[in-house]
mmCIF file of C-alpha atoms in Angstrom:
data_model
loop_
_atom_site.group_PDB
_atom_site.id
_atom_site.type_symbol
_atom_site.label_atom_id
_atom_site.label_comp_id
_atom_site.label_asym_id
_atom_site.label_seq_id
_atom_site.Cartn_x
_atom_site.Cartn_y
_atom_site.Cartn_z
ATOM 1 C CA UNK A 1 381.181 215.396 -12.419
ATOM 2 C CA UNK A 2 379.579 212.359 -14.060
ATOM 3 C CA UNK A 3 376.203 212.761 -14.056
ATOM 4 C CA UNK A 4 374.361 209.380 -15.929
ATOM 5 C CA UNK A 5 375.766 209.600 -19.297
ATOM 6 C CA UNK A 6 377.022 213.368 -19.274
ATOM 7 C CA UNK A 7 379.609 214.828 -17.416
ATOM 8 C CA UNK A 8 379.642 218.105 -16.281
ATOM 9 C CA UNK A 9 382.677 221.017 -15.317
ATOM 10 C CA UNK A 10 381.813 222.510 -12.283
ATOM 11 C CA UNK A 11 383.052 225.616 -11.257
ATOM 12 C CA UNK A 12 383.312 227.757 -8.370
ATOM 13 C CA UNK A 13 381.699 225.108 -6.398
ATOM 14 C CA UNK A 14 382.976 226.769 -2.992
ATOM 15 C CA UNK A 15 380.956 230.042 -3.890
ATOM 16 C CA UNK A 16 378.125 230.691 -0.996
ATOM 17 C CA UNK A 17 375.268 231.065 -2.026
ATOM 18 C CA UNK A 18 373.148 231.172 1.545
ATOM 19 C CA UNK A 19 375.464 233.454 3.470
ATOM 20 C CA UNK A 20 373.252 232.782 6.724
ATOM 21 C CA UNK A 21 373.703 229.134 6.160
ATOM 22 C CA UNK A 22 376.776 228.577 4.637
ATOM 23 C CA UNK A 23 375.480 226.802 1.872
ATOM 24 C CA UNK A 24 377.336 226.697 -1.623
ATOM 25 C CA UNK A 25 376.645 226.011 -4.763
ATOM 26 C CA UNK A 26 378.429 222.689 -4.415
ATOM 27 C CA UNK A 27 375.730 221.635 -1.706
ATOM 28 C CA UNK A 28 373.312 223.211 -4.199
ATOM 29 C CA UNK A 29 374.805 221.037 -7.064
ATOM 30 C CA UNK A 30 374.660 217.871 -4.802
ATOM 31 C CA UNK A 31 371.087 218.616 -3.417
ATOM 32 C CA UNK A 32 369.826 218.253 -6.819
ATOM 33 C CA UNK A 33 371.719 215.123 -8.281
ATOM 34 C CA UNK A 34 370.259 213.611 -5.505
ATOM 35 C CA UNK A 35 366.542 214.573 -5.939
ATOM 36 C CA UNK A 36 366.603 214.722 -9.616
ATOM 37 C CA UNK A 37 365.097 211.075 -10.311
ATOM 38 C CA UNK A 38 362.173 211.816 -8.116
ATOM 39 C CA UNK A 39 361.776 216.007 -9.762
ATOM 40 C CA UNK A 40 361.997 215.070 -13.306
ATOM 41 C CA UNK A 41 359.494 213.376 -13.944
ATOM 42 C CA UNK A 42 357.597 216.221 -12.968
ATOM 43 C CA UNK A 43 359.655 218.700 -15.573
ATOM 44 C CA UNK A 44 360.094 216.409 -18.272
ATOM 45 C CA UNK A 45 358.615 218.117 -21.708
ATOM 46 C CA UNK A 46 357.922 221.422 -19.197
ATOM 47 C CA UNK A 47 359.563 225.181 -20.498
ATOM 48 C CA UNK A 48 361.739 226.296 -17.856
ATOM 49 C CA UNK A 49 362.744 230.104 -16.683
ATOM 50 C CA UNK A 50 365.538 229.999 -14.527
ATOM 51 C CA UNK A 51 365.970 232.005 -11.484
ATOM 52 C CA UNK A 52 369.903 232.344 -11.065
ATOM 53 C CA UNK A 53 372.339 233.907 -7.728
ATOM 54 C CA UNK A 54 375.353 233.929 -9.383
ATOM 55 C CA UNK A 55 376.851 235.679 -6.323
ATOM 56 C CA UNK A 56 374.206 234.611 -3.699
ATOM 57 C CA UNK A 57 370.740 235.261 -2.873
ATOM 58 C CA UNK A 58 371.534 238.237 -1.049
ATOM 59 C CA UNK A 59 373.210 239.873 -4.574
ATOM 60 C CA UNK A 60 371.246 240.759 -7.875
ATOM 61 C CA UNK A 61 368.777 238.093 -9.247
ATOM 62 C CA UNK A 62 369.096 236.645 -12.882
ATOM 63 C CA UNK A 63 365.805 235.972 -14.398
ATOM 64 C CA UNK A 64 366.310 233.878 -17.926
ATOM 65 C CA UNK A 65 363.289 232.700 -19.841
ATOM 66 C CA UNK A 66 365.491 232.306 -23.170
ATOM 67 C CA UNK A 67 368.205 229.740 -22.931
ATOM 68 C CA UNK A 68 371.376 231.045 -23.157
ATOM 69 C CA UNK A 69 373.791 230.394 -26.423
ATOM 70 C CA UNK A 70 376.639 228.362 -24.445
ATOM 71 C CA UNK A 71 374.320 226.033 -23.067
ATOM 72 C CA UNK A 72 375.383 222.583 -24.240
ATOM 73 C CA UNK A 73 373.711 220.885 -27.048
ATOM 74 C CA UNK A 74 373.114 218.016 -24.996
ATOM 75 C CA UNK A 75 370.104 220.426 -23.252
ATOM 76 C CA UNK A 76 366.391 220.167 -24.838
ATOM 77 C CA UNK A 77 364.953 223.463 -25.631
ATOM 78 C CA UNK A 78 361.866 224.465 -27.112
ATOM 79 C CA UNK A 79 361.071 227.836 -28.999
ATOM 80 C CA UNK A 80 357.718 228.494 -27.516
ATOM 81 C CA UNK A 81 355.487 231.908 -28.692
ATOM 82 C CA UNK A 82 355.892 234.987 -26.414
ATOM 83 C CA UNK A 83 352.455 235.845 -24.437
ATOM 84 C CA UNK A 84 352.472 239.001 -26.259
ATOM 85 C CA UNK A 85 353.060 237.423 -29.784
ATOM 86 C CA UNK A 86 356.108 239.319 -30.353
ATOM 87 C CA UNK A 87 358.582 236.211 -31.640
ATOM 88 C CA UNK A 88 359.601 233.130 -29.616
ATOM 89 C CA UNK A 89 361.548 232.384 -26.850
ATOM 90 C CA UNK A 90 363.811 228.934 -26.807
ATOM 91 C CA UNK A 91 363.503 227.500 -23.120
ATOM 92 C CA UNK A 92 365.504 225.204 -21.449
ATOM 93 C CA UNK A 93 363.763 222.118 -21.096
ATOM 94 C CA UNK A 94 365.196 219.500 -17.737
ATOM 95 C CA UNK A 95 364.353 216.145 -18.886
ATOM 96 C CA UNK A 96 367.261 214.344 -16.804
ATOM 97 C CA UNK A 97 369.091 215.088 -13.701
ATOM 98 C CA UNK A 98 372.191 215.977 -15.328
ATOM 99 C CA UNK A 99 370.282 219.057 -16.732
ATOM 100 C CA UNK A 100 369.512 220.125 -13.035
ATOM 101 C CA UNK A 101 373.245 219.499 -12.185
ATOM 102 C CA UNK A 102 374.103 221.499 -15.100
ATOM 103 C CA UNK A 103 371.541 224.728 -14.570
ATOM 104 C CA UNK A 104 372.704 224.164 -10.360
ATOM 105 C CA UNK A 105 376.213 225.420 -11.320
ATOM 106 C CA UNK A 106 374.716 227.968 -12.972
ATOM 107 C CA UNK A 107 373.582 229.415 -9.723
ATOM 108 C CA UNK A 108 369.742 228.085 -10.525
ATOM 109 C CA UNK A 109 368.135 228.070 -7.662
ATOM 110 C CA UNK A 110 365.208 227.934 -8.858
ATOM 111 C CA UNK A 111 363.994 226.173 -11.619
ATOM 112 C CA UNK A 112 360.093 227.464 -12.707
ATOM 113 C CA UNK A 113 358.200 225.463 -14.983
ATOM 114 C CA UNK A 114 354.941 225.770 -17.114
ATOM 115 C CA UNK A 115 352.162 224.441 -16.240
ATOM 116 C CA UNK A 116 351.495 223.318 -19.891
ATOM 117 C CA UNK A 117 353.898 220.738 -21.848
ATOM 118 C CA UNK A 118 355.890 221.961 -24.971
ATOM 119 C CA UNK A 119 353.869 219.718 -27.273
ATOM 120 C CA UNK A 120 350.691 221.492 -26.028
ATOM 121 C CA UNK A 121 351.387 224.213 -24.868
ATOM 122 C CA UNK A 122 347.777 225.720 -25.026
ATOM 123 C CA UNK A 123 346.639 223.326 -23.038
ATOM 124 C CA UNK A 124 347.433 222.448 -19.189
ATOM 125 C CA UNK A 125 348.044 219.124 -17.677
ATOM 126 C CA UNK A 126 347.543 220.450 -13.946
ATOM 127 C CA UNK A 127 345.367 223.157 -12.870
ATOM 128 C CA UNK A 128 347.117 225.008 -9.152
ATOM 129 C CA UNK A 129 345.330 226.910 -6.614
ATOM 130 C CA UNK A 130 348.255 229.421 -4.873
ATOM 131 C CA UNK A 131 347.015 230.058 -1.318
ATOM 132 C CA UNK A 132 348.344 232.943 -0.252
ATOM 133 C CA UNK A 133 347.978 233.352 3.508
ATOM 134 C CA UNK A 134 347.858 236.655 5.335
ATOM 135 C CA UNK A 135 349.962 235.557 8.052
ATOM 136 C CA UNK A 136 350.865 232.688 9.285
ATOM 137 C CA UNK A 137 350.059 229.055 8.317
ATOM 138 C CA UNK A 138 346.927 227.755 9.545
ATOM 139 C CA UNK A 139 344.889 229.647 7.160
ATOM 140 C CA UNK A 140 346.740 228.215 4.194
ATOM 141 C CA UNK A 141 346.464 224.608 6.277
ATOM 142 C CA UNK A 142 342.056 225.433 6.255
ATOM 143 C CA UNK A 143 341.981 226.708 2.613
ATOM 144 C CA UNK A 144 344.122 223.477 1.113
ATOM 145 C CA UNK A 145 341.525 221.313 3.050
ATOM 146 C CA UNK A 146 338.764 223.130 2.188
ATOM 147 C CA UNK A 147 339.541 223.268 -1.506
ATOM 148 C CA UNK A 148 339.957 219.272 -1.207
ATOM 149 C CA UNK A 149 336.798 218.901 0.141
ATOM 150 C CA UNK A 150 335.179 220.933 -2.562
ATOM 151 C CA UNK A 151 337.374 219.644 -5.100
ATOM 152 C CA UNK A 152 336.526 215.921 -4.190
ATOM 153 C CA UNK A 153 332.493 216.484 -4.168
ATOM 154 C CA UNK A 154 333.342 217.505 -8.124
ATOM 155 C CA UNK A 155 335.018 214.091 -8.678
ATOM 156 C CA UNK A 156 338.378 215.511 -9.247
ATOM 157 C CA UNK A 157 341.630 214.131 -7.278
ATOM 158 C CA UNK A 158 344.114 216.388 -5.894
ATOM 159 C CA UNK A 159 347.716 216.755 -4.428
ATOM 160 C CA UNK A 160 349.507 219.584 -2.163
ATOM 161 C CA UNK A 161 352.806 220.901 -1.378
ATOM 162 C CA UNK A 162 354.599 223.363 0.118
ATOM 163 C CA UNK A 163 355.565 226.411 -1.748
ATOM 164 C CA UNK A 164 359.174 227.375 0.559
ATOM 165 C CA UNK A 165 357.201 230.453 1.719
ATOM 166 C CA UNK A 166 354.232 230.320 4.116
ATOM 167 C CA UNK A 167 351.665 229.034 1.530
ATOM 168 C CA UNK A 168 350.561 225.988 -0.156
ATOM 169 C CA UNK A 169 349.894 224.688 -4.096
ATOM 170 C CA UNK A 170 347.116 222.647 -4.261
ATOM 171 C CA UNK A 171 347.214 220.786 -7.882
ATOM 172 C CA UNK A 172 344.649 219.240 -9.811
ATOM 173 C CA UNK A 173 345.760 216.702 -12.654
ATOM 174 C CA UNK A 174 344.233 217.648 -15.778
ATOM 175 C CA UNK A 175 343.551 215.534 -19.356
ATOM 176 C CA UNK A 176 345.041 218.456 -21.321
ATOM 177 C CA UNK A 177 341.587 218.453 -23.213
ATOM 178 C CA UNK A 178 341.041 222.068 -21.820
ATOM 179 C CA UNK A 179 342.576 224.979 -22.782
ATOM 180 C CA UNK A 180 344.037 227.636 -20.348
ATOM 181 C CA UNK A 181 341.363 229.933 -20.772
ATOM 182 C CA UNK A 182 338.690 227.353 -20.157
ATOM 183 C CA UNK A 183 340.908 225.705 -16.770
ATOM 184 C CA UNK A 184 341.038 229.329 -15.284
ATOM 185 C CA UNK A 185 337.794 230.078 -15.573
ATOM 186 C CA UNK A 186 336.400 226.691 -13.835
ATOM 187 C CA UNK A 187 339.431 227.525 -11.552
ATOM 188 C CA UNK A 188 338.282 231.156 -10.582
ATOM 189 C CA UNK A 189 334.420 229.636 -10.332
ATOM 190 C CA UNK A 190 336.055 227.171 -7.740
ATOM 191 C CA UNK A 191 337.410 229.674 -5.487
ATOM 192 C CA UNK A 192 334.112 231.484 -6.082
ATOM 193 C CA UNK A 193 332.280 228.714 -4.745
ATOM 194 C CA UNK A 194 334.730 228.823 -1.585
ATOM 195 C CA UNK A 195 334.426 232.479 -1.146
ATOM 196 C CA UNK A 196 330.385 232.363 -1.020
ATOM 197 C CA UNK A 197 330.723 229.744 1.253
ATOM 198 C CA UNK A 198 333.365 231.229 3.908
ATOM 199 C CA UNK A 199 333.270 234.520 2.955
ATOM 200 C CA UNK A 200 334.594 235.621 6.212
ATOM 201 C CA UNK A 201 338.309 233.696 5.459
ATOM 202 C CA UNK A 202 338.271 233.741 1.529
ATOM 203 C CA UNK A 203 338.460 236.150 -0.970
ATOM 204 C CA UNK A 204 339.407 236.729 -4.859
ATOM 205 C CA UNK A 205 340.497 239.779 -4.532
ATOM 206 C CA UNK A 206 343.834 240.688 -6.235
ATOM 207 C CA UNK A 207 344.452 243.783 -4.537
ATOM 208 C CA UNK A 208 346.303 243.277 -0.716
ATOM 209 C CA UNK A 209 344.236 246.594 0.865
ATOM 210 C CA UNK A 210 341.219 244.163 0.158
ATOM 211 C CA UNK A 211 341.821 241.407 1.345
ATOM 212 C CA UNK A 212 341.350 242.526 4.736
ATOM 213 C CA UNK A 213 343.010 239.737 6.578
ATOM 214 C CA UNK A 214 341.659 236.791 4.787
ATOM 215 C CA UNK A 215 343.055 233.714 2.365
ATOM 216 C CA UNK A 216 344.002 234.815 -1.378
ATOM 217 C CA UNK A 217 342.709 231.913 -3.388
ATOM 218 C CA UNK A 218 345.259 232.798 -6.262
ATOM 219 C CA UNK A 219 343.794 231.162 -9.608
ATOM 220 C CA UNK A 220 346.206 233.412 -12.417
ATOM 221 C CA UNK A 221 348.934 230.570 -12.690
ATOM 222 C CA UNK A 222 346.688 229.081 -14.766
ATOM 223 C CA UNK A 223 347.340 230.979 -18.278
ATOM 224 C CA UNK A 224 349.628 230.331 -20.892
ATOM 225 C CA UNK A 225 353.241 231.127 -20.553
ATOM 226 C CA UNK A 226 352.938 231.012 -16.320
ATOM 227 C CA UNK A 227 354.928 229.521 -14.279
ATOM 228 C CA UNK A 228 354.460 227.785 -11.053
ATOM 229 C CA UNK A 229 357.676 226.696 -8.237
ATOM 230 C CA UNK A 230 357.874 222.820 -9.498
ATOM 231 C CA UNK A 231 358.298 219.940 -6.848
ATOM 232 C CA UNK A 232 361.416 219.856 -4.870
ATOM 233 C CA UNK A 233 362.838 223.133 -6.428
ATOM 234 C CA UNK A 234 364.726 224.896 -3.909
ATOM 235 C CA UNK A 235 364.108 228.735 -3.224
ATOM 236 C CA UNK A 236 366.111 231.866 -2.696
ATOM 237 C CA UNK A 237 365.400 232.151 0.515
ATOM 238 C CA UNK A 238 367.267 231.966 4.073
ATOM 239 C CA UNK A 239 367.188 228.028 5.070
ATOM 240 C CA UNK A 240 367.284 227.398 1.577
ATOM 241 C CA UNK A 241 363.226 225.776 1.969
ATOM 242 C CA UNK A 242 361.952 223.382 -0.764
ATOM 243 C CA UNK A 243 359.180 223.395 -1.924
ATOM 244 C CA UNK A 244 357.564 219.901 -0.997
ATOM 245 C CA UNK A 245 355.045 217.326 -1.892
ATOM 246 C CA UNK A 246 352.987 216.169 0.852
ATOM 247 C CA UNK A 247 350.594 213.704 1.646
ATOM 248 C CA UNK A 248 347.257 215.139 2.662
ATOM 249 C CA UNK A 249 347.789 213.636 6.541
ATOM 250 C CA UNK A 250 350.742 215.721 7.176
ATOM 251 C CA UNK A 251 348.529 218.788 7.330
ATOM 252 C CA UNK A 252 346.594 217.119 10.350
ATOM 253 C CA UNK A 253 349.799 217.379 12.564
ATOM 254 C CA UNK A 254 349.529 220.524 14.126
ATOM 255 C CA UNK A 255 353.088 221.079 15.000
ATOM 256 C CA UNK A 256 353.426 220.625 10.856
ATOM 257 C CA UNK A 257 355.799 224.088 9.879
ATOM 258 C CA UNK A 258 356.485 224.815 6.085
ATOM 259 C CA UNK A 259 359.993 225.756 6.517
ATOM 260 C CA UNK A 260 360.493 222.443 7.872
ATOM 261 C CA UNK A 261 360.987 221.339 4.114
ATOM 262 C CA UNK A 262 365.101 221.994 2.711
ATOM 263 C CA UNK A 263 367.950 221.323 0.983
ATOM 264 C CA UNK A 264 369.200 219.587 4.275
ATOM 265 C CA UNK A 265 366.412 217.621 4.830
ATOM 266 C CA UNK A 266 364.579 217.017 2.115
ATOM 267 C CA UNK A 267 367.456 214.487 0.613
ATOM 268 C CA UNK A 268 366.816 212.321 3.848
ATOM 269 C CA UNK A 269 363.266 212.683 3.663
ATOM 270 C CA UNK A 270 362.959 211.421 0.354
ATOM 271 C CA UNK A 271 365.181 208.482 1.074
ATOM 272 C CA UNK A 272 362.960 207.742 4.189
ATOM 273 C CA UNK A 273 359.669 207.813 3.209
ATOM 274 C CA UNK A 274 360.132 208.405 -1.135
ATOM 275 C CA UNK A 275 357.952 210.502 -2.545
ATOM 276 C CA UNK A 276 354.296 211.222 -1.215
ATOM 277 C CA UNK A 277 352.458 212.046 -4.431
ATOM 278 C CA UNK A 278 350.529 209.193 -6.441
ATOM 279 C CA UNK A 279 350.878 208.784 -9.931
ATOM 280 C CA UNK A 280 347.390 210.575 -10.425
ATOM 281 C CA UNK A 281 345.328 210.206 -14.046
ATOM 282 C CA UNK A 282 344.210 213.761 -15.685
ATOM 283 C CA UNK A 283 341.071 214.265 -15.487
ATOM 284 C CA UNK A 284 338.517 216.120 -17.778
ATOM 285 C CA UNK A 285 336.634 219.376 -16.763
ATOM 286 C CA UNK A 286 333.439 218.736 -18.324
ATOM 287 C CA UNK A 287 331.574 216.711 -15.370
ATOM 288 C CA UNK A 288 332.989 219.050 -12.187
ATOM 289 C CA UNK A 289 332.222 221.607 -14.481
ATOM 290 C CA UNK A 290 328.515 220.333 -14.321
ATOM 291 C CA UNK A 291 328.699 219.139 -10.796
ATOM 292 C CA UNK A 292 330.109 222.946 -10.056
ATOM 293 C CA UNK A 293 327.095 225.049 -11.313
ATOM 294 C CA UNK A 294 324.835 222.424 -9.589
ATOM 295 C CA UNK A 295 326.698 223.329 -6.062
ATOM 296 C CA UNK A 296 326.763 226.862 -6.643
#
């Protein structure tokens, strides 16, 4: 397969990878040539571990962080420091589509990136809140627009997708003049804010038994070496959902599902309406950070 100035052996391109759709890895090969010019640029200089199905989601799960020997040279990797200190790791790196093509016949599904770039890796260029709903969707829909609201009295812009499960990312472009320690910590004080304010639907609490029916406003992405579902990444789920950029109107439609997002439709969508996200400057923390302890 050529694939811009590469080309690429597939293999086993019959193999199914979604038994209860009857998808393959050739359709999971295909999906992302396709999307790969609009999810690069949101990879590109980002350490990858790769969640591989070489014999379907429903078999064992492959989890690589280091990149393996017989990948081609052609690849970009980047030895990055261990969270524990113990040595490095060399990750794959997906600054082109043929890359994607490339880690899609290796049965990677899912492609998880950092939320930090190689050169600096210390210090984020996007901050994510993970809601985590107890049930169904609507309380993910009321914590994204909540967290907008509050995130938009700060002065600080933000974007939202889907996840391919039941909740929603909602990410905050960052400068990269903050380091992880200092972007979780305005992060948790965020959710903070939300909790005191609605603490009847929100809550920080890590532990499921305490929640007690209400929206996890998950803030622990945000630390070095973390990884986050990237735009347009499918997941190893049955459907085979995406997870999805959308534009902030879509979560006024109240017929909007998350598992409306996949590796059927998501091609078609994208050639439809392209891609919903602005090209959004990163911001510093220092003013919200002053705006913040004025609205708590």
């Amino acid at each position: 397969m050529k694939v811009g100035r590469r080309t690429i052996n597939l293999s086993n391109t019959a193999k199914v990878l979604f038994p209860d759709d009857g998808l393959t890895k050739g359709d999971l090969v295909e999906y992302y040539e396709t999307v790969g010019p609009h999810m690069t640029p949101y990879l590109r200089g980002r350490p990858l571990s790769l969640e591989r199905y070489p014999d379907g989601i429903d078999a064992q799960q492959i989890f690589h962080q280091n990149a393996p020997q017989y990948f081609p040279d052609w690849i970009e990797t980047a030895p990055m420091d261990r969270v524990d200190g113990s040595g490095q790791v060399s990750h794959a790196i997906a600054r082109d589509t043929a890359t994607l093509v490339y880690l899609a016949n290796q049965a990677c599904i899912t492609p998880h990136s950092w939320l930090s770039r190689a050169d600096r890796p210390d210090n984020p260029d996007q901050l994510i809140f993970d809601l985590d709903p107890p049930d169904g969707f609507e309380a993910a829909r009321r914590g994204a627009l909540d967290l907008r609201a509050l995130l938009d009295d700060l002065g600080l812009p933000t974007v939202v997708k889907t996840t391919g499960g039941k909740g929603l990312h909602v990410h905050v472009p960052l400068d990269r003049t903050a380091d992880f320690d200092t972007v979780r910590a305005f992060a948790r004080d965020v959710a903070g804010v939300l909790v005191a304010r609605d603490p009847k639907h929100y809550t920080i609490e890590q532990r499921k038994a305490a929640r007690k029916g209400r929206l996890y406003l998950d803030i622990m992405r945000n630390a070095y070496g973390q990884t986050a579902v990237p735009p347009y990444a499918v997941r190893a789920r049955p459907g085979a959902p995406v997870a999805t950029p959308l534009d902030w109107s879509e979560l006024d439609d109240p017929k909007f599902r998350t598992d409306h997002h996949t590796l059927r439709t998501v091609p078609h969508r994208l050639d439809h309406d392209g891609d919903p996200w602005p090209r959004l400057r990163g911001r510093s923390l220092t003013k919200p950070r002053k705006r913040l302890e004025q609205a708590a």
